[in-house]
Short mmCIF file of C-alpha atoms in Angstrom, two decimals:
data_model
loop_
_atom_site.label_atom_id
_atom_site.label_comp_id
_atom_site.label_asym_id
_atom_site.label_seq_id
_atom_site.Cartn_x
_atom_site.Cartn_y
_atom_site.Cartn_z
CA MET A 1073 -78.89 -72.03 185.08
CA ALA A 1074 -76.98 -68.91 184.02
CA ARG A 1075 -75.69 -68.39 187.56
CA ARG A 1076 -74.74 -72.06 187.74
CA SER A 1077 -72.67 -71.71 184.57
CA PHE A 1078 -70.88 -68.67 186.02
CA SER A 1079 -70.01 -70.60 189.18
CA LEU A 1080 -68.84 -73.60 187.15
CA LEU A 1081 -66.58 -71.43 185.00
CA LYS A 1082 -65.06 -69.84 188.09
CA ALA A 1083 -64.43 -73.29 189.59
CA LEU A 1084 -62.83 -74.63 186.41
CA THR A 1085 -60.48 -71.66 186.12
CA LYS A 1086 -59.42 -71.66 189.79
CA PRO A 1087 -55.79 -72.85 190.14
CA THR A 1088 -55.26 -75.95 192.24
CA THR A 1089 -52.06 -76.68 194.15
CA SER A 1090 -52.83 -80.00 195.77
CA PHE A 1091 -55.27 -82.86 195.67
CA SER A 1092 -57.75 -83.01 198.52
CA LEU A 1093 -60.44 -85.44 199.57
CA THR A 1094 -62.33 -82.72 201.43
CA PRO A 1095 -66.05 -83.05 200.62
CA ILE A 1096 -67.38 -80.38 198.27
CA PRO A 1097 -70.22 -78.28 199.74
CA THR A 1098 -73.59 -79.30 198.39
CA SER A 1099 -74.95 -75.77 198.01
CA ARG A 1100 -76.93 -75.42 194.80
CA SER A 1101 -77.07 -72.35 192.60
CA VAL A 1102 -80.47 -70.80 192.10
CA THR A 1103 -82.09 -71.31 188.73
CA TYR A 1104 -85.41 -70.40 187.21
CA MET A 1105 -85.13 -73.29 184.78
CA PRO A 1106 -87.08 -76.44 185.60
CA ARG A 1107 -84.78 -79.46 185.92
CA PRO A 1108 -85.73 -82.60 183.92
CA GLY A 1109 -84.20 -84.77 186.65
CA ASP A 1110 -84.34 -88.09 184.77
CA GLY A 1111 -81.45 -87.57 182.32
CA THR A 1112 -83.74 -87.77 179.30
CA PRO A 1113 -82.17 -86.01 176.28
CA ARG A 1114 -83.55 -82.52 176.03
CA ALA A 1115 -84.16 -80.55 172.84
CA VAL A 1116 -82.47 -77.16 172.54
CA THR A 1117 -83.20 -74.69 169.75
CA LEU A 1118 -79.98 -73.62 168.00
CA ILE A 1119 -79.60 -70.41 165.96
CA PRO A 1120 -75.94 -70.11 164.84
CA GLY A 1121 -76.52 -66.54 163.63
CA ASP A 1122 -74.05 -64.31 161.79
CA GLY A 1123 -70.41 -63.28 162.11
CA ILE A 1124 -68.62 -65.29 164.80
CA GLY A 1125 -71.91 -66.71 166.01
CA PRO A 1126 -71.49 -70.05 164.16
CA LEU A 1127 -67.96 -70.44 165.57
CA VAL A 1128 -69.16 -69.87 169.13
CA THR A 1129 -72.22 -72.10 168.92
CA ASN A 1130 -70.22 -74.83 167.16
CA ALA A 1131 -67.75 -74.80 170.04
CA VAL A 1132 -70.64 -75.28 172.47
CA GLU A 1133 -71.90 -78.21 170.39
CA GLN A 1134 -68.46 -79.84 170.57
CA VAL A 1135 -68.34 -79.40 174.35
CA MET A 1136 -71.79 -80.92 174.73
CA GLN A 1137 -70.74 -83.92 172.61
CA ALA A 1138 -67.53 -84.41 174.59
CA MET A 1139 -69.47 -84.29 177.86
CA HIS A 1140 -72.15 -86.64 176.53
CA ALA A 1141 -74.63 -84.05 177.77
CA PRO A 1142 -78.28 -85.14 177.55
CA VAL A 1143 -79.19 -82.50 174.98
CA TYR A 1144 -79.71 -82.42 171.24
CA PHE A 1145 -80.05 -79.39 168.99
CA GLU A 1146 -82.80 -78.32 166.61
CA LYS A 1147 -80.81 -76.09 164.26
CA TYR A 1148 -82.36 -73.21 162.29
CA GLU A 1149 -80.67 -70.87 159.84
CA VAL A 1150 -81.70 -67.35 160.77
CA HIS A 1151 -79.77 -64.29 159.55
CA GLY A 1152 -79.96 -60.59 160.27
CA ASP A 1153 -80.93 -59.63 156.71
CA MET A 1154 -84.17 -61.63 156.86
CA ASN A 1155 -87.42 -59.68 157.12
CA ARG A 1156 -88.59 -61.60 160.17
CA ILE A 1157 -87.85 -64.63 162.29
CA PRO A 1158 -89.64 -67.67 160.83
CA ALA A 1159 -92.67 -68.86 162.77
CA GLU A 1160 -91.24 -72.37 163.14
CA VAL A 1161 -88.24 -70.94 165.02
CA ILE A 1162 -90.50 -69.14 167.48
CA GLU A 1163 -92.53 -72.29 167.98
CA SER A 1164 -89.38 -74.32 168.57
CA ILE A 1165 -88.19 -71.92 171.28
CA LYS A 1166 -91.59 -71.91 172.96
CA LYS A 1167 -91.63 -75.70 172.90
CA ASN A 1168 -88.06 -76.30 174.09
CA LYS A 1169 -87.82 -73.36 176.52
CA VAL A 1170 -84.05 -73.18 175.85
CA CYS A 1171 -82.28 -71.60 172.89
CA LEU A 1172 -78.57 -71.31 172.05
CA LYS A 1173 -78.29 -68.23 169.84
CA GLY A 1174 -75.43 -66.47 168.10
CA GLY A 1175 -75.69 -62.77 167.33
CA LEU A 1176 -77.75 -61.69 164.33
CA ARG A 1177 -76.25 -58.94 162.21
CA THR A 1178 -78.21 -55.67 162.31
CA PRO A 1179 -77.93 -53.17 159.43
CA VAL A 1180 -76.62 -49.75 160.50
CA GLY A 1181 -78.62 -46.67 159.53
CA GLY A 1182 -81.12 -48.47 157.33
CA GLY A 1183 -82.36 -51.86 156.18
CA VAL A 1184 -84.57 -54.22 158.16
CA SER A 1185 -85.26 -53.84 161.86
CA SER A 1186 -83.06 -55.75 164.30
CA LEU A 1187 -84.17 -59.37 164.56
CA ASN A 1188 -82.45 -59.54 167.94
CA VAL A 1189 -84.87 -56.91 169.25
CA SER A 1190 -87.79 -58.55 167.44
CA LEU A 1191 -87.07 -61.85 169.19
CA ARG A 1192 -86.98 -60.16 172.59
CA LYS A 1193 -90.35 -58.57 171.96
CA GLU A 1194 -91.93 -61.71 170.51
CA LEU A 1195 -90.97 -63.82 173.55
CA ASP A 1196 -91.11 -61.00 176.11
CA LEU A 1197 -87.45 -61.49 177.01
CA TYR A 1198 -87.51 -58.70 179.52
CA ALA A 1199 -84.30 -59.37 181.49
CA SER A 1200 -80.73 -59.54 180.22
CA LEU A 1201 -78.15 -60.75 182.76
CA VAL A 1202 -74.40 -60.39 182.27
CA ASN A 1203 -71.88 -61.43 184.96
CA CYS A 1204 -68.42 -59.87 184.61
CA PHE A 1205 -65.64 -61.10 186.90
CA ASN A 1206 -61.87 -61.62 186.97
CA LEU A 1207 -60.61 -64.88 185.54
CA PRO A 1208 -57.44 -66.43 187.03
CA GLY A 1209 -54.60 -66.29 184.52
CA LEU A 1210 -56.07 -63.36 182.61
CA PRO A 1211 -54.25 -60.17 183.73
CA THR A 1212 -56.45 -57.07 183.91
CA ARG A 1213 -56.05 -53.55 185.24
CA HIS A 1214 -58.51 -54.16 188.10
CA GLU A 1215 -58.86 -57.00 190.60
CA ASN A 1216 -61.82 -58.26 192.67
CA VAL A 1217 -64.32 -57.45 189.92
CA ASP A 1218 -67.59 -59.39 190.16
CA ILE A 1219 -70.40 -57.33 188.65
CA VAL A 1220 -73.85 -58.50 187.58
CA VAL A 1221 -75.62 -56.17 185.13
CA ILE A 1222 -79.37 -56.73 184.88
CA ARG A 1223 -80.87 -54.80 181.99
CA GLU A 1224 -84.51 -54.16 181.08
CA ASN A 1225 -84.74 -55.58 177.59
CA THR A 1226 -88.07 -54.64 176.00
CA GLU A 1227 -88.60 -50.87 176.04
CA GLY A 1228 -86.67 -47.60 176.38
CA GLU A 1229 -84.80 -46.29 173.32
CA TYR A 1230 -84.73 -49.82 171.88
CA ALA A 1231 -88.49 -49.77 171.40
CA GLY A 1232 -87.68 -48.56 167.89
CA LEU A 1233 -90.44 -45.94 167.80
CA GLU A 1234 -89.02 -43.44 165.30
CA HIS A 1235 -90.53 -41.26 162.62
CA GLU A 1236 -89.64 -38.28 160.46
CA VAL A 1237 -91.68 -35.26 161.56
CA VAL A 1238 -90.68 -33.15 158.56
CA PRO A 1239 -87.78 -33.65 156.13
CA GLY A 1240 -84.56 -33.35 158.10
CA VAL A 1241 -86.21 -33.76 161.52
CA VAL A 1242 -86.47 -37.23 163.11
CA GLU A 1243 -88.20 -37.98 166.39
CA SER A 1244 -87.24 -41.05 168.43
CA LEU A 1245 -89.42 -41.97 171.40
CA LYS A 1246 -88.13 -43.40 174.67
CA VAL A 1247 -90.83 -45.46 176.37
CA ILE A 1248 -90.61 -46.24 180.10
CA THR A 1249 -93.52 -47.92 181.88
CA LYS A 1250 -94.10 -48.58 185.56
CA PHE A 1251 -94.97 -52.21 184.86
CA CYS A 1252 -91.68 -53.00 183.10
CA SER A 1253 -89.63 -50.93 185.54
CA GLU A 1254 -91.09 -52.71 188.56
CA ARG A 1255 -90.68 -56.07 186.86
CA ILE A 1256 -86.96 -55.60 186.17
CA ALA A 1257 -86.38 -54.09 189.62
CA LYS A 1258 -88.05 -57.06 191.28
CA TYR A 1259 -85.97 -59.43 189.17
CA ALA A 1260 -82.75 -57.65 190.21
CA PHE A 1261 -83.59 -57.74 193.92
CA GLU A 1262 -84.75 -61.36 193.75
CA TYR A 1263 -81.50 -62.28 192.02
CA ALA A 1264 -79.48 -60.42 194.64
CA TYR A 1265 -81.39 -62.05 197.49
CA LEU A 1266 -81.17 -65.58 196.13
CA ASN A 1267 -77.47 -65.29 195.24
CA ASN A 1268 -76.28 -63.67 198.48
CA ARG A 1269 -75.50 -60.34 196.86
CA LYS A 1270 -75.31 -57.32 199.13
CA THR A 1271 -76.07 -54.27 196.98
CA VAL A 1272 -78.32 -53.31 194.08
CA THR A 1273 -77.46 -50.10 192.20
CA ALA A 1274 -79.97 -48.43 189.87
CA VAL A 1275 -78.36 -46.66 186.90
CA HIS A 1276 -80.26 -43.66 185.53
CA LYS A 1277 -80.23 -40.17 184.00
CA ALA A 1278 -83.14 -38.77 186.00
CA ASN A 1279 -81.39 -35.43 186.45
CA ILE A 1280 -82.17 -34.76 182.78
CA MET A 1281 -84.98 -37.19 181.85
CA LYS A 1282 -86.98 -36.45 184.97
CA LEU A 1283 -90.20 -38.17 183.91
CA ALA A 1284 -88.92 -41.28 182.10
CA ASP A 1285 -85.92 -42.15 184.25
CA GLY A 1286 -87.72 -40.65 187.23
CA LEU A 1287 -90.41 -43.32 186.84
CA PHE A 1288 -87.72 -46.00 186.61
CA LEU A 1289 -86.14 -44.78 189.86
CA GLU A 1290 -89.49 -44.50 191.61
CA SER A 1291 -90.22 -48.13 190.71
CA CYS A 1292 -86.81 -49.30 191.95
CA ARG A 1293 -87.27 -47.45 195.25
CA GLU A 1294 -90.66 -49.03 195.84
CA VAL A 1295 -89.31 -52.53 195.22
CA ALA A 1296 -86.20 -51.83 197.35
CA LYS A 1297 -88.40 -51.28 200.42
CA LYS A 1298 -89.44 -54.94 200.26
CA TYR A 1299 -85.81 -56.10 200.57
CA PRO A 1300 -84.44 -54.40 203.71
CA SER A 1301 -81.46 -56.77 203.90
CA ILE A 1302 -80.12 -55.53 200.54
CA LYS A 1303 -78.47 -52.13 200.28
CA TYR A 1304 -79.97 -49.95 197.53
CA THR A 1305 -78.05 -47.16 195.80
CA GLU A 1306 -78.48 -44.98 192.72
CA ILE A 1307 -75.96 -43.56 190.27
CA ILE A 1308 -76.19 -41.32 187.20
CA VAL A 1309 -75.12 -43.20 184.09
CA ASP A 1310 -72.22 -40.92 183.08
CA ASN A 1311 -70.78 -41.02 186.59
CA CYS A 1312 -71.38 -44.77 186.56
CA CYS A 1313 -69.16 -45.21 183.50
CA MET A 1314 -66.41 -43.13 185.10
CA GLN A 1315 -66.65 -45.14 188.33
CA LEU A 1316 -66.63 -48.41 186.41
CA VAL A 1317 -63.31 -47.73 184.71
CA SER A 1318 -61.70 -46.28 187.85
CA LYS A 1319 -63.04 -48.45 190.69
CA PRO A 1320 -65.24 -51.29 189.35
CA GLU A 1321 -64.89 -53.45 192.47
CA GLN A 1322 -67.33 -51.18 194.29
CA PHE A 1323 -70.28 -52.47 192.23
CA ASP A 1324 -72.28 -55.62 192.91
CA VAL A 1325 -75.65 -55.95 191.14
CA MET A 1326 -76.64 -53.16 188.75
CA VAL A 1327 -80.15 -52.70 187.37
CA THR A 1328 -80.60 -50.48 184.31
CA PRO A 1329 -83.00 -49.37 181.61
CA ASN A 1330 -82.39 -50.80 178.15
CA LEU A 1331 -79.81 -48.52 176.52
CA TYR A 1332 -77.74 -47.83 179.65
CA GLY A 1333 -77.52 -51.55 180.33
CA ASN A 1334 -76.02 -52.22 176.94
CA LEU A 1335 -73.29 -49.63 177.55
CA VAL A 1336 -72.64 -50.58 181.18
CA ALA A 1337 -72.48 -54.33 180.49
CA ASN A 1338 -69.97 -53.96 177.68
CA THR A 1339 -67.87 -51.54 179.74
CA ALA A 1340 -67.85 -53.96 182.66
CA ALA A 1341 -66.96 -56.86 180.37
CA GLY A 1342 -64.05 -54.90 178.92
CA ILE A 1343 -62.74 -54.18 182.41
CA ALA A 1344 -62.77 -57.88 183.30
CA GLY A 1345 -60.99 -59.00 180.13
CA GLY A 1346 -63.32 -58.37 177.19
CA THR A 1347 -66.67 -59.59 175.93
CA GLY A 1348 -64.95 -62.60 174.40
CA VAL A 1349 -64.29 -64.19 177.80
CA MET A 1350 -67.28 -63.05 179.85
CA PRO A 1351 -70.20 -65.43 180.40
CA GLY A 1352 -73.16 -63.84 178.68
CA GLY A 1353 -70.89 -61.51 176.70
CA MET A 1354 -73.16 -59.18 174.77
CA ASN A 1355 -71.39 -59.72 171.43
CA LEU A 1356 -71.11 -63.47 171.68
CA VAL A 1357 -73.79 -65.36 173.53
CA LYS A 1358 -76.89 -63.73 174.97
CA VAL A 1359 -77.91 -64.79 178.45
CA LEU A 1360 -81.49 -63.80 179.08
CA ILE A 1361 -83.13 -65.04 182.26
CA LEU A 1362 -86.87 -64.78 182.11
CA GLN A 1363 -89.93 -64.80 184.28
CA LYS A 1364 -90.80 -67.95 186.20
CA THR A 1365 -94.15 -68.40 184.50
CA PHE A 1366 -92.66 -68.38 181.00
CA PRO A 1367 -89.08 -69.54 181.52
CA TYR A 1368 -87.28 -69.34 178.20
CA LEU A 1369 -83.51 -69.27 178.32
CA LEU A 1370 -81.52 -67.83 175.44
CA TYR A 1371 -77.79 -68.52 175.52
#
């Protein structure tokens, strides 16, 4: 469904010079979301969130109303300063399988833990997908940008495992597991295969974090062997950022651990015009495509 929305946005923004009766190809975008098929109104969980979240989600509501889309929203007030996400919200998402969510404010340097991260863990939202591409009519420094960043979303530095060893000394643990690394690598290669992408690039820092990022790379290499038609490359994260701002058109699909993916996705979005105009922009609307057996979608 996320890929379908990207394709639709590209089609809507493409300039037209003449009217044509040429039949439109019937190719269908790949989606992991089951299709109702009968037009029955479908419930969608709505969390307006904090900051500009209510403005963004309200705009989506208006579009849905104007389109007479067969959806209706179950709205819940959840804010970043709450101690936890209410149980009824979790149950609503599990029931509806689709959630439109604005960003939840996270206190900096203290306060409660991030509810955004808590929601990912609670629902096992292991894959974040952000597609950054040039939009016609929006001038940018680079052309021919069409990058998909697929980020592991449940472990790494964002696991939140921190403690104070002694006063003045804090230890923060980075957790990388083979299971989660293989899972996100398989997702990236499946996405590339099903969407006719040519290259998957693994972003890492294994030259320094030889065990943690080394395990991530090892998992990606093992999965890559099962997809011989897709080119597999690797790049160190600092070099990746430099390459992104100098020659972003060289990248296709990028698969990353948690923290690197956050940085890379926002950098790529800025190159293509800013997070405010990118589908799945990290600061506006989260696009999280999940496993087939438990297919929640958070927008």
